[in-house]
Short mmCIF file of C-alpha atoms in Angstrom, two decimals:
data_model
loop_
_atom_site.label_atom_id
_atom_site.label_comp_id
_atom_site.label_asym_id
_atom_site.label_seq_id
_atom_site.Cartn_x
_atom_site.Cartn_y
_atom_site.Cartn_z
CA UNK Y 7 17.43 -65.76 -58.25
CA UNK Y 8 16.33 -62.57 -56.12
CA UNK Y 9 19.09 -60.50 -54.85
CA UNK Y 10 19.98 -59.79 -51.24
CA UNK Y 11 19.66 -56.16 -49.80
CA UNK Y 12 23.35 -55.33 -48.20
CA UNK Y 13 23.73 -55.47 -44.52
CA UNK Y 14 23.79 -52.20 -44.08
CA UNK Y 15 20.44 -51.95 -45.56
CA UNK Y 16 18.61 -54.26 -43.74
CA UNK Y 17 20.16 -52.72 -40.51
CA UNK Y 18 18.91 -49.04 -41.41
CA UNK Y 19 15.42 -50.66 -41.95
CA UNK Y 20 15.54 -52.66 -38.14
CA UNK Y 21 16.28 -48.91 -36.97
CA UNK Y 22 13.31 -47.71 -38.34
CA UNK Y 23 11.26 -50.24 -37.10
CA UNK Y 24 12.57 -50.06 -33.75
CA UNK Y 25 11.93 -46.36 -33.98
CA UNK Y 26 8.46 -46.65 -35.12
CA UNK Y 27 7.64 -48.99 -32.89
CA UNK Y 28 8.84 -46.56 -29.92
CA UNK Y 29 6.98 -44.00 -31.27
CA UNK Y 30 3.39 -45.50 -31.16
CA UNK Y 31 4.15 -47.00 -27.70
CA UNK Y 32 5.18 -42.58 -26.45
CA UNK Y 33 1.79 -42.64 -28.20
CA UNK Y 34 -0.49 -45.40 -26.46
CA UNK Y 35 1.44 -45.00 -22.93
CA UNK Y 36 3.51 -41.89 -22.64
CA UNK Y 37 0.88 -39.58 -23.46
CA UNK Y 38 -2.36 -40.79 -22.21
CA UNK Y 39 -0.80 -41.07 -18.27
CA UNK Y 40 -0.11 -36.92 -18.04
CA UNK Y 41 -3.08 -36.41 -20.18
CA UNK Y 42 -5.67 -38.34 -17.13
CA UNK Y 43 -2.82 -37.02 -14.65
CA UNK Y 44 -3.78 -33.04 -16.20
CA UNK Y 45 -7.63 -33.97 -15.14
CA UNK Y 46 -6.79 -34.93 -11.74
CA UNK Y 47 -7.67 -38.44 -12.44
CA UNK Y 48 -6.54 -40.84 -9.91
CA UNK Y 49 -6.78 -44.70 -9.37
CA UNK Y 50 -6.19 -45.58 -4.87
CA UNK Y 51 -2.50 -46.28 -5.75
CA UNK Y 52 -1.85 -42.83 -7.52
CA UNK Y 53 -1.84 -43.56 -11.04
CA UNK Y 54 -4.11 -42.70 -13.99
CA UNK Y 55 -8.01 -43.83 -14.23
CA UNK Y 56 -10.65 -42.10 -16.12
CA UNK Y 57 -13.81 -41.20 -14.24
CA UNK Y 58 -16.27 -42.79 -12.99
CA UNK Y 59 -18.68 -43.35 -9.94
CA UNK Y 60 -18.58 -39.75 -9.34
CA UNK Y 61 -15.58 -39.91 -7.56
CA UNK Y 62 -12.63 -36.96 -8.25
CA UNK Y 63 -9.25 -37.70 -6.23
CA UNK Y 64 -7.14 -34.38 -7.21
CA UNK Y 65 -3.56 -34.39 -6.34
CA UNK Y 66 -1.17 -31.47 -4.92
CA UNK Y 67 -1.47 -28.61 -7.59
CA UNK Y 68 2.06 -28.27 -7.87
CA UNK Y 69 2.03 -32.03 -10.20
CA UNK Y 70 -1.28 -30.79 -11.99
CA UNK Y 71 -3.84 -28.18 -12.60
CA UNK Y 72 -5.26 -25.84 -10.18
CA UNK Y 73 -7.82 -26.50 -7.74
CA UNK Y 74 -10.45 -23.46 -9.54
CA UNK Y 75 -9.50 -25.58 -12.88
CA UNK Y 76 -10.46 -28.65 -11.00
CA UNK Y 77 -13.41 -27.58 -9.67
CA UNK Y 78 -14.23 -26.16 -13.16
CA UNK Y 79 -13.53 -29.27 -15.28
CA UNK Y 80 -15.66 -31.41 -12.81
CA UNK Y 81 -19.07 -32.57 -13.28
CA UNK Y 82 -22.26 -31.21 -11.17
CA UNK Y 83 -22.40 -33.72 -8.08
CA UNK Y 84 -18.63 -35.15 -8.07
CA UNK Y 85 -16.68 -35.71 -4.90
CA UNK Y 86 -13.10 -33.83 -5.20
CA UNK Y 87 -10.93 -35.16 -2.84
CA UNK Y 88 -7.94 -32.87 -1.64
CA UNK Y 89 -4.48 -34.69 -0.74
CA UNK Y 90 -2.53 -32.47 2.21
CA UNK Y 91 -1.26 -30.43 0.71
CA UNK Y 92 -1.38 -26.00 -0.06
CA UNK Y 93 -3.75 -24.97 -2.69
CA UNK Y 94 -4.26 -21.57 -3.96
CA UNK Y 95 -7.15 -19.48 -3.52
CA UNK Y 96 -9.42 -17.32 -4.38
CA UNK Y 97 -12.29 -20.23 -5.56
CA UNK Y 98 -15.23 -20.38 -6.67
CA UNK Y 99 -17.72 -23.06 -6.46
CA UNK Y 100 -20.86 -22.49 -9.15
CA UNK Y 101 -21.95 -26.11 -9.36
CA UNK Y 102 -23.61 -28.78 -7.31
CA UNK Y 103 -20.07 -30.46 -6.09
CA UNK Y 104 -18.63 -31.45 -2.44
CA UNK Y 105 -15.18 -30.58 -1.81
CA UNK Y 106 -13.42 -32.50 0.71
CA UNK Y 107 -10.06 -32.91 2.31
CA UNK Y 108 -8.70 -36.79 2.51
CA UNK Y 109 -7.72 -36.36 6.18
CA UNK Y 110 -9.15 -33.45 8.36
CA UNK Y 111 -7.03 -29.64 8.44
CA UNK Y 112 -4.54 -31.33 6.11
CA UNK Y 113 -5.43 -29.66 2.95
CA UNK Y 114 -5.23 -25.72 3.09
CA UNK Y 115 -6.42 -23.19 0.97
CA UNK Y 116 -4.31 -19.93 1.24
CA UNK Y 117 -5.82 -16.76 0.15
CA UNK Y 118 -3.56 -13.16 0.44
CA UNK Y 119 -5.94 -11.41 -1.80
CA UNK Y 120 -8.67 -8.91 -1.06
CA UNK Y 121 -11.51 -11.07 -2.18
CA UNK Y 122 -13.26 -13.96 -0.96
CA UNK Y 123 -11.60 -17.03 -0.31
CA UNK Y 124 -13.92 -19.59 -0.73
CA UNK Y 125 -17.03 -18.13 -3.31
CA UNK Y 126 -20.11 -20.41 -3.44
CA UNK Y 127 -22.38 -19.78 -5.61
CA UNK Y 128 -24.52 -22.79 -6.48
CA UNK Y 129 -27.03 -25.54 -4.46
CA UNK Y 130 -26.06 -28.24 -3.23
CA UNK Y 131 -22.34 -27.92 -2.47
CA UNK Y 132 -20.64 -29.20 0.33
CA UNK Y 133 -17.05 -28.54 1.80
CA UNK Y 134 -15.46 -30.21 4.60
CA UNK Y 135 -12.20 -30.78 6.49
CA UNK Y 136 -10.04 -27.77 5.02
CA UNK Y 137 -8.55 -24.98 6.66
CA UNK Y 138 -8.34 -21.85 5.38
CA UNK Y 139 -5.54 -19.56 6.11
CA UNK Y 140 -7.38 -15.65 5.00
CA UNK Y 141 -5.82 -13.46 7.17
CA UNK Y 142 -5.64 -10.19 5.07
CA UNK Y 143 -7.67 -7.71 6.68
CA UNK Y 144 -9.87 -6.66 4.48
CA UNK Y 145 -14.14 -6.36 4.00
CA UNK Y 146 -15.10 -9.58 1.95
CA UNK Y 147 -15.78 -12.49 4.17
CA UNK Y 148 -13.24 -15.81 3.50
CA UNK Y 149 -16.68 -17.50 3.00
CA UNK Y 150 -19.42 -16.33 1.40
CA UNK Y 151 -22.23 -18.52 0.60
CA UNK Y 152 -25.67 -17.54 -1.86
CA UNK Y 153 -26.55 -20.64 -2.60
CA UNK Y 154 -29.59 -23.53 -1.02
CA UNK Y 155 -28.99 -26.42 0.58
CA UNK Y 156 -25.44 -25.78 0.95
CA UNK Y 157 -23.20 -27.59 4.08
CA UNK Y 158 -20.31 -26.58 5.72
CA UNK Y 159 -18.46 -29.03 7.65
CA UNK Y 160 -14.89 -29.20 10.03
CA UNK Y 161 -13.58 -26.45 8.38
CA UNK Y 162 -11.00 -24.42 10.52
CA UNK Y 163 -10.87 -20.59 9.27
CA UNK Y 164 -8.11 -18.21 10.13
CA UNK Y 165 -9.53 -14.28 9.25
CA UNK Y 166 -8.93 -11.04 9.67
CA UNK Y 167 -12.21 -10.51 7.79
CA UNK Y 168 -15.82 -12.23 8.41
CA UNK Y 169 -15.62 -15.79 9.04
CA UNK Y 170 -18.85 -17.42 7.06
CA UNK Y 171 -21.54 -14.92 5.45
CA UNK Y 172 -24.57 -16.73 4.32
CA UNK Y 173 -26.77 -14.70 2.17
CA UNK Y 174 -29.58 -14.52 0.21
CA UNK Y 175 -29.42 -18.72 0.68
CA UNK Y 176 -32.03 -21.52 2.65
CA UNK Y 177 -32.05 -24.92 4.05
CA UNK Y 178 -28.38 -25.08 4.78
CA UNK Y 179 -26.08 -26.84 7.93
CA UNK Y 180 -22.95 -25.03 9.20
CA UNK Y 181 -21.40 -27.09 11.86
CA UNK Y 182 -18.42 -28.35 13.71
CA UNK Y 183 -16.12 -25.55 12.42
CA UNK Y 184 -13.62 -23.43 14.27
CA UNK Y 185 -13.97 -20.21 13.47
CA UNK Y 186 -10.95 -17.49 14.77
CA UNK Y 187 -9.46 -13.86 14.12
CA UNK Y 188 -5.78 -14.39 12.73
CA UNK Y 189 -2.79 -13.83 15.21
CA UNK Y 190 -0.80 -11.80 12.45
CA UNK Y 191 0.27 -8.49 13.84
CA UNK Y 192 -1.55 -6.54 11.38
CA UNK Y 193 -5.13 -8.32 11.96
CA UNK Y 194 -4.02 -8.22 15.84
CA UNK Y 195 -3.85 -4.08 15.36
CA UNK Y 196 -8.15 -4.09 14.17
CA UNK Y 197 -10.18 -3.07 17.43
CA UNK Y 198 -13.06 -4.97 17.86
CA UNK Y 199 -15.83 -2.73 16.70
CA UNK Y 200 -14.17 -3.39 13.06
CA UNK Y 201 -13.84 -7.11 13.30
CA UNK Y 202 -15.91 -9.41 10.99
CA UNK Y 203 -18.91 -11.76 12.58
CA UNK Y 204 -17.71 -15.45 13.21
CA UNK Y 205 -21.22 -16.49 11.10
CA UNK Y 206 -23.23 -13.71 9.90
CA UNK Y 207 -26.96 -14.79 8.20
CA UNK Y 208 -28.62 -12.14 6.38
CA UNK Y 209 -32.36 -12.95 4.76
CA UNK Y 210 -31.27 -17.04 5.14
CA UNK Y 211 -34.07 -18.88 6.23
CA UNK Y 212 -34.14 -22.68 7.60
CA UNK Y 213 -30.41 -22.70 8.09
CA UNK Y 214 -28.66 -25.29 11.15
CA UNK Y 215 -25.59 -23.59 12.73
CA UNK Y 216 -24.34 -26.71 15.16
CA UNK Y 217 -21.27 -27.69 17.22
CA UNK Y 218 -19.27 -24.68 16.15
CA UNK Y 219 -16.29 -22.93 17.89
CA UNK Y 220 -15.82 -19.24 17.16
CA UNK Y 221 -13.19 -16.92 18.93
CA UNK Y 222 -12.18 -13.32 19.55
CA UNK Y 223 -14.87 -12.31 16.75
CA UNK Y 224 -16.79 -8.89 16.33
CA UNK Y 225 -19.74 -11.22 16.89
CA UNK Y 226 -19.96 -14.81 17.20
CA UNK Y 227 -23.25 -15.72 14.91
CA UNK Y 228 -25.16 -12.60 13.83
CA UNK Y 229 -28.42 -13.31 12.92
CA UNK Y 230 -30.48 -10.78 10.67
CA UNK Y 231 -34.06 -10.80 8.80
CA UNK Y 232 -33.26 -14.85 9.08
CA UNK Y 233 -36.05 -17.13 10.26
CA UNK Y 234 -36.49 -20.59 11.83
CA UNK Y 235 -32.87 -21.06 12.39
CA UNK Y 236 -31.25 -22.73 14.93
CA UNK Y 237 -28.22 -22.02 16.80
CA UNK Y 238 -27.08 -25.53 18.86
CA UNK Y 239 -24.27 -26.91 20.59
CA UNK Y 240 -22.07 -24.28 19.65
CA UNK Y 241 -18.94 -22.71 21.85
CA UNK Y 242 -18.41 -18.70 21.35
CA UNK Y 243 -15.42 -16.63 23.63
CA UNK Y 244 -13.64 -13.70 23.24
CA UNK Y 245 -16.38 -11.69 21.08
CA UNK Y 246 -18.80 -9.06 21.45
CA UNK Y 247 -22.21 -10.73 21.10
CA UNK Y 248 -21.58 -14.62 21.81
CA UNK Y 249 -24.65 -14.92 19.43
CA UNK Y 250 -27.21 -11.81 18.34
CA UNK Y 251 -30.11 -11.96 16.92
CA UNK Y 252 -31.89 -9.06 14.85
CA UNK Y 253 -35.26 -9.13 12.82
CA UNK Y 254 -36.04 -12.79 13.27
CA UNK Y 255 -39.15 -14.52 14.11
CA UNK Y 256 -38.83 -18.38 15.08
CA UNK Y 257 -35.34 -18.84 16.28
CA UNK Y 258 -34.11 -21.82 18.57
CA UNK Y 259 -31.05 -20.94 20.54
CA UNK Y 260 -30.44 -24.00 22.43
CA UNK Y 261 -27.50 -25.48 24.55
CA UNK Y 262 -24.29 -23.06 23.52
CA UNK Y 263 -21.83 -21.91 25.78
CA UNK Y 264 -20.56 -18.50 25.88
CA UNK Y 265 -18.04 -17.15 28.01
CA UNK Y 266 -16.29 -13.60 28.45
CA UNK Y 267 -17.70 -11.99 24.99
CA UNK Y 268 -19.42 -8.45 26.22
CA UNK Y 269 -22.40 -10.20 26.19
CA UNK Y 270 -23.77 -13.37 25.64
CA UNK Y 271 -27.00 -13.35 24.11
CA UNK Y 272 -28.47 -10.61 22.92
CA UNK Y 273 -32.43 -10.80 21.67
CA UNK Y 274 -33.41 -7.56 19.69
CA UNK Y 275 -36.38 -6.95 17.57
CA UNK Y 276 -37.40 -10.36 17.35
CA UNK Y 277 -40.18 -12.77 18.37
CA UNK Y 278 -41.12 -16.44 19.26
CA UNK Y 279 -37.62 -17.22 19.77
CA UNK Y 280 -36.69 -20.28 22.18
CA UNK Y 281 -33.71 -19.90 24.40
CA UNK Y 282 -33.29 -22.84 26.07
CA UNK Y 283 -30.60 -24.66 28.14
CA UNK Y 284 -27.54 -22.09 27.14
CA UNK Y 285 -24.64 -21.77 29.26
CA UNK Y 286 -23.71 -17.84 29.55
CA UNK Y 287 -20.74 -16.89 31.92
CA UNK Y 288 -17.91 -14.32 32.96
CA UNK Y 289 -19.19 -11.54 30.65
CA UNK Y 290 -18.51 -8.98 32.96
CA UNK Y 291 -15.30 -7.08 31.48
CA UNK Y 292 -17.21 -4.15 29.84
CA UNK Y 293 -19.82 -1.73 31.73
CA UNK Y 294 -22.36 -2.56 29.27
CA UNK Y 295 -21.91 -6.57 29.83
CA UNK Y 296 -24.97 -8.87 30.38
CA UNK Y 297 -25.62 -12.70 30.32
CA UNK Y 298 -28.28 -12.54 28.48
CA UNK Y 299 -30.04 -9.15 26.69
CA UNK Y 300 -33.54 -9.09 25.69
CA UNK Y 301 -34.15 -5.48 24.10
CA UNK Y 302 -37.77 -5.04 21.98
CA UNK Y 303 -38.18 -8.98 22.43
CA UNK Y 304 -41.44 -10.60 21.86
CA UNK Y 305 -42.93 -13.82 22.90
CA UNK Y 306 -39.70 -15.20 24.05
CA UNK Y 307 -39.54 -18.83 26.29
CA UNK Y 308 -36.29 -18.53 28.09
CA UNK Y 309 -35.78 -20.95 30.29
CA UNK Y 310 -33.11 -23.36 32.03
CA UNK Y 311 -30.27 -20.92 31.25
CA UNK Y 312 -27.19 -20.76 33.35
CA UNK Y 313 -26.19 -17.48 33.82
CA UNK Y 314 -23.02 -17.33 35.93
CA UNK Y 315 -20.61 -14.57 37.12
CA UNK Y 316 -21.78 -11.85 34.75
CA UNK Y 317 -22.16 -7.85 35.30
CA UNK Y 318 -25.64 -8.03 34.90
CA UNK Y 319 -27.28 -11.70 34.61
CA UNK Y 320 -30.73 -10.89 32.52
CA UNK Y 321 -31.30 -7.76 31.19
CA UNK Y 322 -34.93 -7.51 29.67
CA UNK Y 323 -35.57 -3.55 28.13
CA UNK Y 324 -39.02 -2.82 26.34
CA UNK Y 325 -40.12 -6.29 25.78
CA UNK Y 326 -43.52 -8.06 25.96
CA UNK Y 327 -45.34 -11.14 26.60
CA UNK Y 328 -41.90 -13.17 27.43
CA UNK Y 329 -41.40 -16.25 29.57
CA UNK Y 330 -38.23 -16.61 32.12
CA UNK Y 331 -38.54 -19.77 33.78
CA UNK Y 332 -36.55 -22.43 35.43
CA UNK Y 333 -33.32 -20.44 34.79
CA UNK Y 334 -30.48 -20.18 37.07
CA UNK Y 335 -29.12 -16.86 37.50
CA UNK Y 336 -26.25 -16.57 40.23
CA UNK Y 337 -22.56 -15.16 40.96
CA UNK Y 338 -23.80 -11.45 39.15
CA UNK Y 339 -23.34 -8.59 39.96
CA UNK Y 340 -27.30 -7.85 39.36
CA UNK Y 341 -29.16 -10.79 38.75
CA UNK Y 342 -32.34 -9.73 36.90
CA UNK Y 343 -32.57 -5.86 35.36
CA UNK Y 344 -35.70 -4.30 34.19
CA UNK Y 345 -36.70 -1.24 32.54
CA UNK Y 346 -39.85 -0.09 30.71
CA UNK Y 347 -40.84 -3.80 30.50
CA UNK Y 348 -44.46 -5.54 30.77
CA UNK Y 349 -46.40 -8.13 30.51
CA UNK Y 350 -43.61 -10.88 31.17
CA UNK Y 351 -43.93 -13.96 33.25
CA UNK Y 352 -41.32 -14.61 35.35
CA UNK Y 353 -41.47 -17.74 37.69
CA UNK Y 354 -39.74 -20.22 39.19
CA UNK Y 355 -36.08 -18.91 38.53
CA UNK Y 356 -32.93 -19.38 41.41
CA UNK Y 357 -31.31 -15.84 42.01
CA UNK Y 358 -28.61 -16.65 44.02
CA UNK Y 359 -24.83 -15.03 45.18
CA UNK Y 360 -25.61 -12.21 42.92
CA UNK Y 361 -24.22 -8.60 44.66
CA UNK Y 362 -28.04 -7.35 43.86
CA UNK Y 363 -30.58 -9.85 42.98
CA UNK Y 364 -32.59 -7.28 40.99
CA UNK Y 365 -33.03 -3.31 40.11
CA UNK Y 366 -36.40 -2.40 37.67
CA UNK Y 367 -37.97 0.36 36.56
CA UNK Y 368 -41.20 1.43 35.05
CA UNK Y 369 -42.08 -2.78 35.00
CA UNK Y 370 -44.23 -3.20 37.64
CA UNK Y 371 -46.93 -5.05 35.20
CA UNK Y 372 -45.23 -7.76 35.28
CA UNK Y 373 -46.37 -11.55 36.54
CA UNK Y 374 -43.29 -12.52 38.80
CA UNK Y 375 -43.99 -15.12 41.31
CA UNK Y 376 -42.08 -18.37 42.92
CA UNK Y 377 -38.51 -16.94 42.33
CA UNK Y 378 -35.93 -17.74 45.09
CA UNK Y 379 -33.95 -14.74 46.18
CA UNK Y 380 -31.25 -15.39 48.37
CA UNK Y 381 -30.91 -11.76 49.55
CA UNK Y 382 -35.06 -11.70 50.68
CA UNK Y 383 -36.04 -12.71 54.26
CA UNK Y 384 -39.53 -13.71 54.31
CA UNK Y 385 -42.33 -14.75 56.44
CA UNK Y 386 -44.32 -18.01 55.50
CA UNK Y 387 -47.00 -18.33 58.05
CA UNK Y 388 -48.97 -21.10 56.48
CA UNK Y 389 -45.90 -23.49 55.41
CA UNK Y 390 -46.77 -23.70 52.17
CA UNK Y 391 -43.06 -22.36 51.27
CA UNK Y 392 -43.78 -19.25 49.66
CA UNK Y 393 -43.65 -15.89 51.39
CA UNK Y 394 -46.88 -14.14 52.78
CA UNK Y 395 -45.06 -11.16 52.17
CA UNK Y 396 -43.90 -10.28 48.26
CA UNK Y 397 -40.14 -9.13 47.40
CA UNK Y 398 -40.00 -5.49 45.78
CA UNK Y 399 -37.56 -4.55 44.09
CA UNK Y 400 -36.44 -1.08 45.38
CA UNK Y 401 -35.92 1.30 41.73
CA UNK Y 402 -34.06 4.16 43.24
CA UNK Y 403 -30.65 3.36 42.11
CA UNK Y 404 -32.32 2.22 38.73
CA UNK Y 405 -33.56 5.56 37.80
CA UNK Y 406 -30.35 7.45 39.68
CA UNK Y 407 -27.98 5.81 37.18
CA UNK Y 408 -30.50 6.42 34.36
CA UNK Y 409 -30.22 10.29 34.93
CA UNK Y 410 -26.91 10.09 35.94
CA UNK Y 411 -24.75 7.37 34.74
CA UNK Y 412 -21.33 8.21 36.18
CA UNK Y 413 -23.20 7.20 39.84
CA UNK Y 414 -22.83 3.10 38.81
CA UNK Y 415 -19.38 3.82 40.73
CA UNK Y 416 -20.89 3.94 43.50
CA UNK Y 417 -22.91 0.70 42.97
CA UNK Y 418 -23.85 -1.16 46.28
CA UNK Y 419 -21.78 1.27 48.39
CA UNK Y 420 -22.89 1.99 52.02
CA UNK Y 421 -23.81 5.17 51.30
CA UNK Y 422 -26.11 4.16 48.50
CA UNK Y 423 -27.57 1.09 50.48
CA UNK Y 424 -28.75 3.71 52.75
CA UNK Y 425 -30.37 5.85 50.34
CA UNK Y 426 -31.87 3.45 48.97
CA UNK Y 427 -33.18 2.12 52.16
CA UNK Y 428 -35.05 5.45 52.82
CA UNK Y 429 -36.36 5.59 49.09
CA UNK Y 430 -39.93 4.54 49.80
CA UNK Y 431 -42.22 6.41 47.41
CA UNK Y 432 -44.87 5.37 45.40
CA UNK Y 433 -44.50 1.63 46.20
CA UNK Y 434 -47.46 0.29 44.53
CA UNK Y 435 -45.48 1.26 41.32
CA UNK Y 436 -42.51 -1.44 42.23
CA UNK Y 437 -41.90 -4.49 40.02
CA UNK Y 438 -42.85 -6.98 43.12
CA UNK Y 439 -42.67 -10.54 43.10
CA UNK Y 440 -45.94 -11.64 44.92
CA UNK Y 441 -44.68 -15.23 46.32
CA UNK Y 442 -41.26 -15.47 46.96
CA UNK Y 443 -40.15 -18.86 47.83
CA UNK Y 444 -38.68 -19.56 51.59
CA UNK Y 445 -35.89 -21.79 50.57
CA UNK Y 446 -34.39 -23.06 46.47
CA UNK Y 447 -35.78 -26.70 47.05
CA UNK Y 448 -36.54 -27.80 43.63
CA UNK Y 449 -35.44 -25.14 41.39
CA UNK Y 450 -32.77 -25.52 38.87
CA UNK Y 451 -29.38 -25.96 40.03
CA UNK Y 452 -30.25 -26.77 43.20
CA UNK Y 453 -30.27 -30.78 43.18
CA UNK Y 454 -26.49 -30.70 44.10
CA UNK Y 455 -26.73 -28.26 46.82
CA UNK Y 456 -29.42 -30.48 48.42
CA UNK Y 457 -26.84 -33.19 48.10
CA UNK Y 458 -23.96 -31.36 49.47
CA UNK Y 459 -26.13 -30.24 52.47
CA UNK Y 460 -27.19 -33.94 53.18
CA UNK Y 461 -23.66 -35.07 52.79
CA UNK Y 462 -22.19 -32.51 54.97
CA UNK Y 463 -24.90 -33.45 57.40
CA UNK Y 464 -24.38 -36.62 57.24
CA UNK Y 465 -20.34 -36.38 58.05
CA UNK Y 466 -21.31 -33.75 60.91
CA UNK Y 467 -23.70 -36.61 62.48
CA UNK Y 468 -20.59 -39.14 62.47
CA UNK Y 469 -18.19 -36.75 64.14
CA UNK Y 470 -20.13 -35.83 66.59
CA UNK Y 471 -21.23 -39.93 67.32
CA UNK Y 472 -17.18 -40.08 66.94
CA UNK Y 473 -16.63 -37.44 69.51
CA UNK Y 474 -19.35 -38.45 71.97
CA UNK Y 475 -17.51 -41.77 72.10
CA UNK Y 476 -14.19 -40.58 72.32
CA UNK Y 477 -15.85 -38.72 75.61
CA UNK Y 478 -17.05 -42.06 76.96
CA UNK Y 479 -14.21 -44.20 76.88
CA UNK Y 480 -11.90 -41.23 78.38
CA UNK Y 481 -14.72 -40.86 81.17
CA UNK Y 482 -14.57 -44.47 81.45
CA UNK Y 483 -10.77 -44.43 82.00
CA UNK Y 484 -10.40 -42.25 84.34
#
């Protein structure tokens, strides 16, 4: 007969069990839950799920690792979704990843060092929907990108630095980000000559800069030594140079607004650029504002700008073989400025409201013809609506403010009208346009002053019908 173990002893051993059964389960369940938590593993309801699909859900980095150690631990070509949420910076991004906030401006990545925020180094990454709070002002852009293929999307930047640099990098989209200097008193203090570029390109080829808003900027997008990009759709105020280009061949600046930056486009060194369809106006608080500045520009096709309100509406300076048509230049101060230019075609553009519709000097080879100037009275014999006499453009006060600049006070005075008026030496040397049109029928911008004038004709027509029968029946009467 086998003997019993005490009570006591068979109760210590049901402890033990109990506690070794607790034990593994800490094991199975209470470790592996922080463990997939630590690797910012995620399942839709928040809890743990190892990874797959290429998917990365990372939560707030207070609850888990940082966002670098995140990006680090990830895979090349993984999604890393950002809850809202703060998240430290600096980063840096070496591998093909894309970075993304779960709802748009919620996620923010705050930098207060002296380096960049947001460091990409690899192809293939994209980022999109975070802000970026970088408002320490310092040299090192809060973006800087040297890698291919890289996109940049609905990102909102704060700086007190440059906005995006793109450099040594190809075949990459920028687009529908707001770009702005910080409102901290400190970045508030920097003048504008030593502000930071909204999107500054340096030897980046093929790149897409769409849809963007940039503010109060040293420039808005600088281009330099950067070919076949294209600048689209994008809305720049507040800056120097709404967008400048430098050392570029093959550039399409197309359908961007720009309004009271110093100036709004400015073309240097650069050929076979298209600037097409761009909205330039109110840069006019600086003496040295223009709508749009073409300065050693080559084989440029400008045409169906509108260039409202500026100081000086076109200014073209030692450039060659350009085309300015179909633009609409009116409410400037001057219109159209030349000097030292040739071999341009200018035709069919509206100069209209301007103060003066045009100075030049030293351009008279020049192919103008089929402008409308407002301020021109002509003669058209034949009714073929040009002018049998051509427009000149008078270069007296041209060359007087060249020699002496402090006369531009004295711009359109009476007492310069007049001198100018008697100024009538060597006029075969004028820049002249040979047929001036009679009336702005058909050029751009005009289609809705037709309409108003047929309108208002139309209403003058029934008043007076109204009137003339008002007459009648009070003859009538009496």
């Amino acid at each position: 007969m086998m003997k019993q173990k005490p009570h006591g002893v068979r109760e210590a051993h049901l402890k033990m069990l109990i506690l070794l059964l607790l034990a593994i389960s800490l094991l199975l369940f209470g470790v592996e839950q922080p463990l997939a938590s630590s690797l910012g593993l995620h399942d839709d309801a928040g809890t743990s799920l190892t990874r797959d699909g290429n998917a990365v859900l990372a939560s707030a980095e207070q609850s888990g690792p940082s966002l670098q150690e995140r990006i680090d631990s990830a895979s090349a070509g993984d999604t890393i979704m950002l809850p809202p949420g703060q998240y430290a910076g600096p980063l840096t991004i070496s591998k093909p990843l894309r970075l993304e906030a779960e709802r748009e401006g919620t996620a923010v990545l705050f930098n207060d060092t002296e380096t960049t925020a947001l460091h990409i180094t690899a192809d293939q990454v994209a980022v999109a929907g975070l802000q970026l709070k970088d408002e320490m002002v310092k040299q090192a852009p809060s973006v800087l990108v040297a890698g291919d293929g890289v996109v940049l999307e609905k990102l909102h930047i704060q700086t007190a630095s440059y906005g995006i640099v793109l450099q040594d990098a190809a075949d990459g989209t920028v687009r529908s980000n707001k770009i702005e200097w910080s409102d901290l008193k400190a970045a508030q203090a920097v003048p504008l000559a030593r502000k930071g570029n909204g999107i500054d390109l340096f030897n980046t080829q093929r790149m897409q800069l769409t849809a963007n808003t940039i503010q109060r900027m040293h420039d808005g997008i600088y281009v330099e030594n950067s070919d076949d990009v294209q600048v689209a759709g994008n809305q720049i105020g507040s800056s120097r140079y709404g967008i400048h280009l430098m050392y570029t061949k093959s550039g399409d600046i197309r359908e961007n607004t720009g309004e009271s930056n110093i100036t709004g486009a400015m073309i240097m060194a650069s050929r076979d650029v298209q600037l097409v369809d761009n909205t330039f106006h109110k840069q006019n608080e600086n003496v040295n504002s223009q709508g749009i500045l073409l300065f050693d520009a080559h084989n440029v096709n400008m045409a169906r700008n509108d260039v409202q309100g500026n100081r000086v509406g076109l200014y073209i300076e030692q450039s060659l073989n350009n085309t300015i048509s179909a633009n609409k230049l009116t409410g400037n101060f001057i219109g159209l400025q030349l000097l030292d230019a040739e071999q341009n075609r200018i035709h069919g553009n509206l100069f209209s409201g301007n103060v003066a519709d045009a100075q030049a000097q030293n351009s008279a080879n020049n192919d103008i013809a089929e402008n409308f100037w407002d301020a021109f009275q002509g003669i058209d014999a034949n009714g073929d609506g040009k002018s049998d006499i051509g427009y000149a453009v008078n270069p007296f006060f041209a060359g007087l403010i060249k020699k002496r600049p402090a006369f531009q006070l004295f711009f359109h005075s009476p007492g310069m009208v007049f001198l100018e008026s008697l100024y009538q030496s060597d006029r075969t040397l004028w820049t002249k346009d040979y047929a001036p049109l009679m009336s702005p029928a058909g050029l751009p911008g005009t289609e809705k002053q037709s309409q108003s004038g047929t309108m208002t004709g139309l209403i003058g027509l029934i008043l007076a019908g109204v009137s003339l029968l008002i007459i009648i029946m009070a003859r009538r009467r009496t």
